[in-house]
Amino acid sequence: MKRFAAAFLSVLFLAVPALAGATVAHAEEGARLRVELDELNPRVITGSTTTLTVAGSVTNTGDRKVNRPQVRLQVGERQTTERGIGEVLSGAVIKDSPLTDFTAVADALEPGQTAPLNISVTLTGQRAALFGKPGVYPLLVNVNGTPEFGGPARLGAVSMLMPVLAGPGKQATHASGAPSMTLLWPLTSSVPHVYAAPLGGRPVLADDRLADEIGPDGRLNALVTAAHTAVQGYSNLARSMCFALDPDLLATVDAMSRGYQVHTDAGNVDGKGAGTAQTWLAALRSLVGSRCVVALPFADADLNAVSRIRPGDPALVTKAASGAAVIQQLTGATPQTGVLWPDGTPGDAVLTALSQAGIRTVLTDAGKLAPAAAGGGVTVQGSTVRAQPTDSLVSSAMTGVPTVPDSVTMPATTEAAVASQNGLGALAFRAGLGLPAGQQRPDHLLVAPPRRWAAPAAELTAYLQQVGNYLDAGLVTATSLPTLLAADPEGSGPVGDGGQDPAAAADPALVSTLSTLDDKTTGLAAAMQLDPTKRVKPDDVVAPVRLAELRGASTAWRGLPADAATANARADLAAISEQVSVSQPKQTIALASGNSPLPVYVSNDLPVGINARFVLTNNTGLRSDDAKAWFFPAGGGKNYFLPVEALRAGRFSVDVSLRTPTDTPLGSSARFELTSTEYGAITIIATVAAGAALLLLASRRIYRRVKDAKAGRDAVD
């Protein structure tokens, strides 16, 4: 009996860990499979929908073989709260029902291996009943599998919102009082591409990626092409759209169209996109020429960061907000007067600067506005600026929200081919689709897609077409931005807490670097003087650096290295300062006497005169007056004779450079090789004085010794 009990316990001891291990393996498996969707058809279910099709691929991204990967579609309950929509967008686990049975993807997937995914389901009977009422439903593409050394688990999934205007086979019915809608369509580059933009010279880009962005397969070309197609086919959509343009992007593309260079480690080379730039600009002019246009800040700069570059001075914020003239000049379209769409929530300093710049309305996130602004704009307390809210939920759905930690479920925004699906679902929800009777809907929806939307052209076209269908179906009605802004604000209130989300704020180190560059630029401009023959203002000479500072503060740089963001400002500042330089002597300079002047040849290729002082370093053998300011006239060079004094005879070297009165360096230093056979007058005087002092001390010591010796002899006597 004892032997049997011992054997039983031994078996149990071995079996429990095995069972526990299987359970843990089932629970621990993460996203080992990447699901990539290529097709979702239809995007919106209507009464005439008979089939739902999902296609794509599944890739094993883990380090273990996955056996029996299989996929099915699952449908959650109709969402009636904003919180529920948010949970779907974040990939949270929700209650759902199978729409299909599991279908095999492959027998097994080795690490790195990919297999196609195809599901097509007929929406009849019980399957149609899952979408039986109008509303917005969670749709899950769920892939399960069994990894080696583990148990069956969900290994990959994509979650999205599926709008249902009417259940399959049913008639659509919409509640009265549909909200109006205005759609912004932003056009700005992925990052500012200018590396240097010298006054009067050809621009130099950091790379040639912008030529690709505006090219036939590029992101910016897709945005223009899709919008052009959509406004031709949907008159209501055309009336509701307003194009948000970045003045820096337009100015850069215009400069490219006339020829440009690209910076490389081996030197500048000619860019390839001049013809592409001309074509894209022509297409943009055709699209926006007579339509609504609103300005983005120059380079889509973070205005709160810009205000901290030069605290207390609104000039940079004003420059960032003053791109309307550039837009009109390059597109022929007149931007909405006094309207700006900055990213983030403007602080008090920014609002004050915008008021002074003539900005009367900013478009901003509704989540940052006082509750009174839920349906319309408010005048910001303590300011004359009106804040007009964009819809936070729709923007979040299109941009992407933080996912649930350790979730294997990814939102549709990560899928290029269906990137807009959650935006369509959120728009339908905010319009009131399927909401319980009596639940309040907004009067107006200002829809703001991601500022740098990178969806393929086909996806952008599908999105715009479906929004056009919403308008034609009466789910929303079209309102132009001018009509929206013509209505009086609903009151006054604060804009959030006046601050920014720390995760979205500019890097303090970046702002500090830009502030230092700005100080140097200010000092450089202060040292300049107008040349009466050339008539170029000092502010015009340093203007490229000011624009480069705005590019450095662009919201596009968030999360990227600060060196990349400040490269343009550093390059433009260097390009200006290097035009005033000390020439390197070709031979050794012999000082004829201890006080011979040092001949220094200075070139000033700037179109302005400049004040600066000579600075001598590594100058143990030479003395000069560093404090004296010299004036160097524009457009030429000549020898200047710098008073110096040799401190020793022989051969020695000294480095000579120039700095403005505010200590901004100019050019680079030049090494002077010198010989001297004589000392300067001051050095001789100092030497004689030192010798006299030494003689006096020696004489005094001798006298004391003689006196002490005499006193000793007298004592002996």
Short mmCIF file of N, CA, C and O in Angstrom, two decimals, residues 402-493:
data_model
loop_
_atom_site.label_atom_id
_atom_site.label_comp_id
_atom_site.label_asym_id
_atom_site.label_seq_id
_atom_site.Cartn_x
_atom_site.Cartn_y
_atom_site.Cartn_z
N PRO A 402 -3.09 54.60 -28.01
CA PRO A 402 -2.22 53.61 -27.34
C PRO A 402 -2.94 52.28 -27.16
O PRO A 402 -4.09 52.24 -26.75
N THR A 403 -2.25 51.20 -27.49
CA THR A 403 -2.87 49.89 -27.38
C THR A 403 -2.75 49.35 -25.97
O THR A 403 -1.92 49.79 -25.17
N VAL A 404 -3.59 48.37 -25.67
CA VAL A 404 -3.53 47.72 -24.37
C VAL A 404 -2.20 47.00 -24.24
O VAL A 404 -1.80 46.27 -25.16
N PRO A 405 -1.46 47.19 -23.11
CA PRO A 405 -0.16 46.52 -22.96
C PRO A 405 -0.27 45.00 -23.11
O PRO A 405 -1.21 44.39 -22.61
N ASP A 406 0.68 44.43 -23.83
CA ASP A 406 0.78 42.98 -24.04
C ASP A 406 -0.37 42.41 -24.87
O ASP A 406 -0.51 41.19 -24.98
N SER A 407 -1.19 43.28 -25.46
CA SER A 407 -2.28 42.78 -26.29
C SER A 407 -1.73 42.28 -27.63
O SER A 407 -0.82 42.89 -28.20
N VAL A 408 -2.30 41.19 -28.12
CA VAL A 408 -1.90 40.70 -29.44
C VAL A 408 -2.76 41.32 -30.53
O VAL A 408 -2.56 41.06 -31.70
N THR A 409 -3.73 42.13 -30.13
CA THR A 409 -4.68 42.71 -31.08
C THR A 409 -4.22 44.10 -31.49
O THR A 409 -4.04 44.98 -30.66
N MET A 410 -4.03 44.29 -32.80
CA MET A 410 -3.59 45.56 -33.32
C MET A 410 -4.76 46.30 -33.96
O MET A 410 -5.65 45.67 -34.53
N PRO A 411 -4.77 47.63 -33.88
CA PRO A 411 -5.86 48.39 -34.50
C PRO A 411 -5.67 48.49 -36.01
O PRO A 411 -4.57 48.31 -36.54
N ALA A 412 -6.75 48.81 -36.68
CA ALA A 412 -6.70 48.89 -38.14
C ALA A 412 -5.77 49.99 -38.64
O ALA A 412 -5.31 49.94 -39.77
N THR A 413 -5.48 50.99 -37.81
CA THR A 413 -4.60 52.07 -38.26
C THR A 413 -3.19 51.58 -38.57
O THR A 413 -2.43 52.27 -39.24
N THR A 414 -2.83 50.39 -38.07
CA THR A 414 -1.51 49.83 -38.38
C THR A 414 -1.51 49.11 -39.72
O THR A 414 -0.45 48.67 -40.18
N GLU A 415 -2.66 48.98 -40.34
CA GLU A 415 -2.79 48.25 -41.61
C GLU A 415 -2.95 49.27 -42.74
O GLU A 415 -3.97 49.94 -42.85
N ALA A 416 -1.94 49.39 -43.58
CA ALA A 416 -1.96 50.43 -44.62
C ALA A 416 -3.18 50.32 -45.52
O ALA A 416 -3.77 51.33 -45.91
N ALA A 417 -3.59 49.08 -45.84
CA ALA A 417 -4.67 48.91 -46.81
C ALA A 417 -6.04 49.24 -46.24
O ALA A 417 -6.99 49.43 -47.00
N VAL A 418 -6.17 49.29 -44.90
CA VAL A 418 -7.47 49.61 -44.29
C VAL A 418 -7.28 50.67 -43.20
O VAL A 418 -8.01 50.70 -42.22
N ALA A 419 -6.29 51.55 -43.39
CA ALA A 419 -5.90 52.49 -42.35
C ALA A 419 -7.02 53.44 -41.95
O ALA A 419 -7.03 53.97 -40.84
N SER A 420 -7.95 53.68 -42.83
CA SER A 420 -9.02 54.65 -42.55
C SER A 420 -10.26 54.02 -41.95
O SER A 420 -11.20 54.74 -41.61
N GLN A 421 -10.29 52.69 -41.80
CA GLN A 421 -11.53 52.03 -41.41
C GLN A 421 -12.05 52.51 -40.06
O GLN A 421 -13.25 52.77 -39.90
N ASN A 422 -11.18 52.64 -39.08
CA ASN A 422 -11.63 53.11 -37.78
C ASN A 422 -12.11 54.55 -37.84
O ASN A 422 -12.99 54.95 -37.09
N GLY A 423 -11.51 55.34 -38.73
CA GLY A 423 -11.99 56.71 -38.90
C GLY A 423 -13.40 56.75 -39.45
O GLY A 423 -14.22 57.57 -39.03
N LEU A 424 -13.69 55.86 -40.40
CA LEU A 424 -15.05 55.78 -40.93
C LEU A 424 -16.04 55.34 -39.86
O LEU A 424 -17.16 55.87 -39.75
N GLY A 425 -15.63 54.37 -39.03
CA GLY A 425 -16.50 53.90 -37.97
C GLY A 425 -16.74 54.97 -36.92
O GLY A 425 -17.88 55.18 -36.46
N ALA A 426 -15.67 55.67 -36.51
CA ALA A 426 -15.82 56.71 -35.50
C ALA A 426 -16.67 57.87 -36.02
O ALA A 426 -17.47 58.45 -35.28
N LEU A 427 -16.52 58.22 -37.29
CA LEU A 427 -17.34 59.29 -37.87
C LEU A 427 -18.81 58.90 -37.86
O LEU A 427 -19.68 59.71 -37.51
N ALA A 428 -19.11 57.66 -38.23
CA ALA A 428 -20.49 57.20 -38.21
C ALA A 428 -21.05 57.21 -36.79
O ALA A 428 -22.21 57.60 -36.56
N PHE A 429 -20.25 56.80 -35.82
CA PHE A 429 -20.69 56.80 -34.43
C PHE A 429 -20.98 58.23 -33.97
O PHE A 429 -22.01 58.50 -33.35
N ARG A 430 -20.05 59.16 -34.25
CA ARG A 430 -20.25 60.55 -33.81
C ARG A 430 -21.43 61.20 -34.52
O ARG A 430 -22.05 62.12 -33.98
N ALA A 431 -21.74 60.71 -35.71
CA ALA A 431 -22.91 61.23 -36.42
C ALA A 431 -24.21 60.71 -35.83
O ALA A 431 -25.29 61.17 -36.22
N GLY A 432 -24.11 59.74 -34.91
CA GLY A 432 -25.31 59.24 -34.24
C GLY A 432 -25.81 57.91 -34.74
O GLY A 432 -26.91 57.49 -34.35
N LEU A 433 -25.04 57.22 -35.57
CA LEU A 433 -25.50 55.95 -36.12
C LEU A 433 -25.69 54.92 -35.02
O LEU A 433 -24.75 54.54 -34.33
N GLY A 434 -26.94 54.50 -34.83
CA GLY A 434 -27.26 53.46 -33.86
C GLY A 434 -27.28 53.91 -32.42
O GLY A 434 -27.43 53.07 -31.52
N LEU A 435 -27.15 55.21 -32.15
CA LEU A 435 -27.19 55.67 -30.76
C LEU A 435 -28.61 55.58 -30.21
O LEU A 435 -29.59 55.78 -30.94
N PRO A 436 -28.74 55.30 -28.93
CA PRO A 436 -30.08 55.24 -28.33
C PRO A 436 -30.80 56.57 -28.46
O PRO A 436 -30.17 57.65 -28.51
N ALA A 437 -32.10 56.51 -28.54
CA ALA A 437 -32.91 57.73 -28.65
C ALA A 437 -32.65 58.63 -27.46
O ALA A 437 -32.55 58.17 -26.32
N GLY A 438 -32.50 59.92 -27.73
CA GLY A 438 -32.27 60.88 -26.66
C GLY A 438 -30.81 61.14 -26.36
O GLY A 438 -30.50 62.10 -25.64
N GLN A 439 -29.92 60.29 -26.85
CA GLN A 439 -28.50 60.52 -26.61
C GLN A 439 -28.02 61.67 -27.49
O GLN A 439 -28.25 61.68 -28.70
N GLN A 440 -27.35 62.62 -26.88
CA GLN A 440 -26.99 63.86 -27.57
C GLN A 440 -25.91 63.62 -28.63
O GLN A 440 -24.96 62.87 -28.40
N ARG A 441 -26.11 64.27 -29.77
CA ARG A 441 -25.11 64.26 -30.83
C ARG A 441 -24.60 65.67 -31.03
O ARG A 441 -25.31 66.64 -30.78
N PRO A 442 -23.36 65.83 -31.51
CA PRO A 442 -22.87 67.19 -31.77
C PRO A 442 -23.61 67.81 -32.95
O PRO A 442 -24.11 67.10 -33.83
N ASP A 443 -23.66 69.13 -32.94
CA ASP A 443 -24.29 69.83 -34.07
C ASP A 443 -23.37 69.82 -35.29
O ASP A 443 -23.85 69.85 -36.42
N HIS A 444 -22.07 69.81 -35.01
CA HIS A 444 -21.13 69.89 -36.14
C HIS A 444 -19.90 69.04 -35.85
O HIS A 444 -19.45 68.94 -34.71
N LEU A 445 -19.35 68.44 -36.89
CA LEU A 445 -18.14 67.64 -36.80
C LEU A 445 -17.07 68.25 -37.71
O LEU A 445 -17.26 68.36 -38.92
N LEU A 446 -15.97 68.68 -37.10
CA LEU A 446 -14.82 69.15 -37.86
C LEU A 446 -13.80 68.01 -37.83
O LEU A 446 -13.19 67.72 -36.80
N VAL A 447 -13.65 67.33 -38.95
CA VAL A 447 -12.86 66.09 -39.03
C VAL A 447 -11.44 66.42 -39.45
O VAL A 447 -11.22 67.07 -40.48
N ALA A 448 -10.47 65.97 -38.64
CA ALA A 448 -9.06 66.26 -38.90
C ALA A 448 -8.27 64.95 -39.01
O ALA A 448 -7.95 64.34 -38.00
N PRO A 449 -7.95 64.50 -40.23
CA PRO A 449 -7.11 63.30 -40.39
C PRO A 449 -5.70 63.54 -39.88
O PRO A 449 -5.32 64.68 -39.56
N PRO A 450 -4.88 62.49 -39.79
CA PRO A 450 -3.48 62.67 -39.38
C PRO A 450 -2.77 63.68 -40.28
O PRO A 450 -2.95 63.68 -41.50
N ARG A 451 -1.96 64.51 -39.69
CA ARG A 451 -1.30 65.57 -40.45
C ARG A 451 -0.34 65.02 -41.49
O ARG A 451 -0.07 65.67 -42.49
N ARG A 452 0.20 63.84 -41.24
CA ARG A 452 1.12 63.21 -42.20
C ARG A 452 0.61 61.83 -42.54
O ARG A 452 1.32 60.84 -42.42
N TRP A 453 -0.61 61.79 -42.99
CA TRP A 453 -1.26 60.53 -43.31
C TRP A 453 -0.48 59.82 -44.40
O TRP A 453 -0.22 60.37 -45.47
N ALA A 454 -0.10 58.56 -44.14
CA ALA A 454 0.74 57.82 -45.08
C ALA A 454 0.01 56.64 -45.71
O ALA A 454 0.64 55.66 -46.07
N ALA A 455 -1.31 56.72 -45.85
CA ALA A 455 -2.07 55.63 -46.45
C ALA A 455 -1.85 55.61 -47.96
O ALA A 455 -1.59 56.64 -48.59
N PRO A 456 -1.96 54.43 -48.57
CA PRO A 456 -1.84 54.35 -50.04
C PRO A 456 -2.95 55.13 -50.74
O PRO A 456 -4.00 55.41 -50.16
N ALA A 457 -2.71 55.44 -52.00
CA ALA A 457 -3.67 56.22 -52.76
C ALA A 457 -5.04 55.54 -52.81
O ALA A 457 -6.08 56.21 -52.68
N ALA A 458 -5.06 54.22 -52.99
CA ALA A 458 -6.34 53.51 -53.05
C ALA A 458 -7.10 53.62 -51.74
O ALA A 458 -8.34 53.74 -51.74
N GLU A 459 -6.38 53.60 -50.63
CA GLU A 459 -7.04 53.72 -49.32
C GLU A 459 -7.59 55.12 -49.11
O GLU A 459 -8.69 55.31 -48.58
N LEU A 460 -6.83 56.13 -49.50
CA LEU A 460 -7.31 57.51 -49.40
C LEU A 460 -8.56 57.71 -50.25
O LEU A 460 -9.53 58.36 -49.83
N THR A 461 -8.53 57.14 -51.45
CA THR A 461 -9.69 57.25 -52.34
C THR A 461 -10.90 56.55 -51.73
O THR A 461 -12.02 57.08 -51.75
N ALA A 462 -10.69 55.35 -51.18
CA ALA A 462 -11.79 54.61 -50.55
C ALA A 462 -12.38 55.39 -49.39
O ALA A 462 -13.61 55.43 -49.20
N TYR A 463 -11.52 56.03 -48.60
CA TYR A 463 -12.01 56.82 -47.47
C TYR A 463 -12.88 57.98 -47.94
O TYR A 463 -13.99 58.20 -47.44
N LEU A 464 -12.37 58.74 -48.90
CA LEU A 464 -13.12 59.90 -49.37
C LEU A 464 -14.43 59.49 -50.04
O LEU A 464 -15.46 60.16 -49.87
N GLN A 465 -14.40 58.42 -50.78
CA GLN A 465 -15.63 57.95 -51.41
C GLN A 465 -16.67 57.57 -50.36
O GLN A 465 -17.86 57.88 -50.51
N GLN A 466 -16.24 56.92 -49.28
CA GLN A 466 -17.21 56.52 -48.27
C GLN A 466 -17.74 57.72 -47.50
O GLN A 466 -18.92 57.76 -47.15
N VAL A 467 -16.88 58.71 -47.25
CA VAL A 467 -17.38 59.94 -46.62
C VAL A 467 -18.39 60.62 -47.54
O VAL A 467 -19.42 61.13 -47.10
N GLY A 468 -18.10 60.60 -48.85
CA GLY A 468 -19.08 61.11 -49.81
C GLY A 468 -20.39 60.35 -49.75
O GLY A 468 -21.47 60.95 -49.85
N ASN A 469 -20.31 59.03 -49.57
CA ASN A 469 -21.53 58.22 -49.43
C ASN A 469 -22.30 58.58 -48.16
O ASN A 469 -23.53 58.60 -48.15
N TYR A 470 -21.59 58.84 -47.08
CA TYR A 470 -22.24 59.29 -45.85
C TYR A 470 -23.05 60.57 -46.10
O TYR A 470 -24.18 60.72 -45.64
N LEU A 471 -22.41 61.49 -46.83
CA LEU A 471 -23.08 62.75 -47.13
C LEU A 471 -24.31 62.53 -48.01
O LEU A 471 -25.38 63.09 -47.77
N ASP A 472 -24.15 61.70 -49.03
CA ASP A 472 -25.28 61.44 -49.93
C ASP A 472 -26.40 60.70 -49.22
O ASP A 472 -27.59 60.89 -49.55
N ALA A 473 -26.04 59.84 -48.23
CA ALA A 473 -27.06 59.08 -47.51
C ALA A 473 -27.73 59.90 -46.41
O ALA A 473 -28.71 59.44 -45.81
N GLY A 474 -27.21 61.09 -46.13
CA GLY A 474 -27.82 61.94 -45.10
C GLY A 474 -27.37 61.63 -43.69
O GLY A 474 -27.94 62.16 -42.73
N LEU A 475 -26.34 60.77 -43.54
CA LEU A 475 -25.84 60.50 -42.21
C LEU A 475 -25.21 61.76 -41.62
O LEU A 475 -25.32 62.03 -40.41
N VAL A 476 -24.55 62.55 -42.45
CA VAL A 476 -24.04 63.87 -42.11
C VAL A 476 -24.37 64.80 -43.27
O VAL A 476 -24.66 64.34 -44.39
N THR A 477 -24.32 66.09 -43.02
CA THR A 477 -24.56 67.08 -44.07
C THR A 477 -23.31 67.93 -44.25
O THR A 477 -22.51 68.08 -43.32
N ALA A 478 -23.14 68.45 -45.46
CA ALA A 478 -21.92 69.19 -45.78
C ALA A 478 -22.02 70.64 -45.34
O ALA A 478 -23.02 71.31 -45.62
N THR A 479 -20.97 71.11 -44.67
CA THR A 479 -20.86 72.52 -44.31
C THR A 479 -19.44 72.97 -44.59
O THR A 479 -18.48 72.29 -44.17
N SER A 480 -19.28 74.07 -45.26
CA SER A 480 -17.94 74.57 -45.56
C SER A 480 -17.35 75.21 -44.30
O SER A 480 -18.07 75.64 -43.39
N LEU A 481 -16.03 75.27 -44.25
CA LEU A 481 -15.37 75.89 -43.10
C LEU A 481 -15.74 77.37 -42.97
O LEU A 481 -16.00 77.83 -41.85
N PRO A 482 -15.80 78.15 -44.05
CA PRO A 482 -16.22 79.55 -43.88
C PRO A 482 -17.61 79.68 -43.27
O PRO A 482 -17.84 80.56 -42.44
N THR A 483 -18.53 78.80 -43.66
CA THR A 483 -19.87 78.85 -43.08
C THR A 483 -19.83 78.52 -41.60
O THR A 483 -20.50 79.17 -40.78
N LEU A 484 -19.04 77.52 -41.23
CA LEU A 484 -18.91 77.15 -39.83
C LEU A 484 -18.36 78.31 -39.01
O LEU A 484 -18.87 78.62 -37.92
N LEU A 485 -17.33 78.96 -39.52
CA LEU A 485 -16.68 80.02 -38.76
C LEU A 485 -17.47 81.32 -38.79
O LEU A 485 -17.19 82.23 -38.00
N ALA A 486 -18.45 81.41 -39.67
CA ALA A 486 -19.29 82.62 -39.71
C ALA A 486 -20.22 82.68 -38.52
O ALA A 486 -20.69 83.77 -38.14
N ALA A 487 -20.53 81.53 -37.91
CA ALA A 487 -21.39 81.51 -36.73
C ALA A 487 -20.63 82.05 -35.53
O ALA A 487 -19.42 81.87 -35.41
N ASP A 488 -21.34 82.73 -34.66
CA ASP A 488 -20.71 83.29 -33.47
C ASP A 488 -20.24 82.18 -32.53
O ASP A 488 -20.85 81.12 -32.45
N PRO A 489 -19.14 82.41 -31.80
CA PRO A 489 -18.71 81.43 -30.80
C PRO A 489 -19.81 81.21 -29.76
O PRO A 489 -20.64 82.08 -29.52
N GLU A 490 -19.78 80.04 -29.16
CA GLU A 490 -20.81 79.69 -28.19
C GLU A 490 -20.58 80.33 -26.83
O GLU A 490 -21.41 80.21 -25.94
N GLY A 491 -19.47 80.96 -26.65
CA GLY A 491 -19.16 81.59 -25.37
C GLY A 491 -17.67 81.74 -25.23
O GLY A 491 -16.94 81.79 -26.22
N SER A 492 -17.21 81.83 -24.01
CA SER A 492 -15.78 81.92 -23.75
C SER A 492 -15.39 80.87 -22.72
O SER A 492 -16.22 80.41 -21.93
N GLY A 493 -14.16 80.47 -22.74
CA GLY A 493 -13.70 79.45 -21.80
C GLY A 493 -12.23 79.20 -21.97
O GLY A 493 -11.60 79.70 -22.90
#
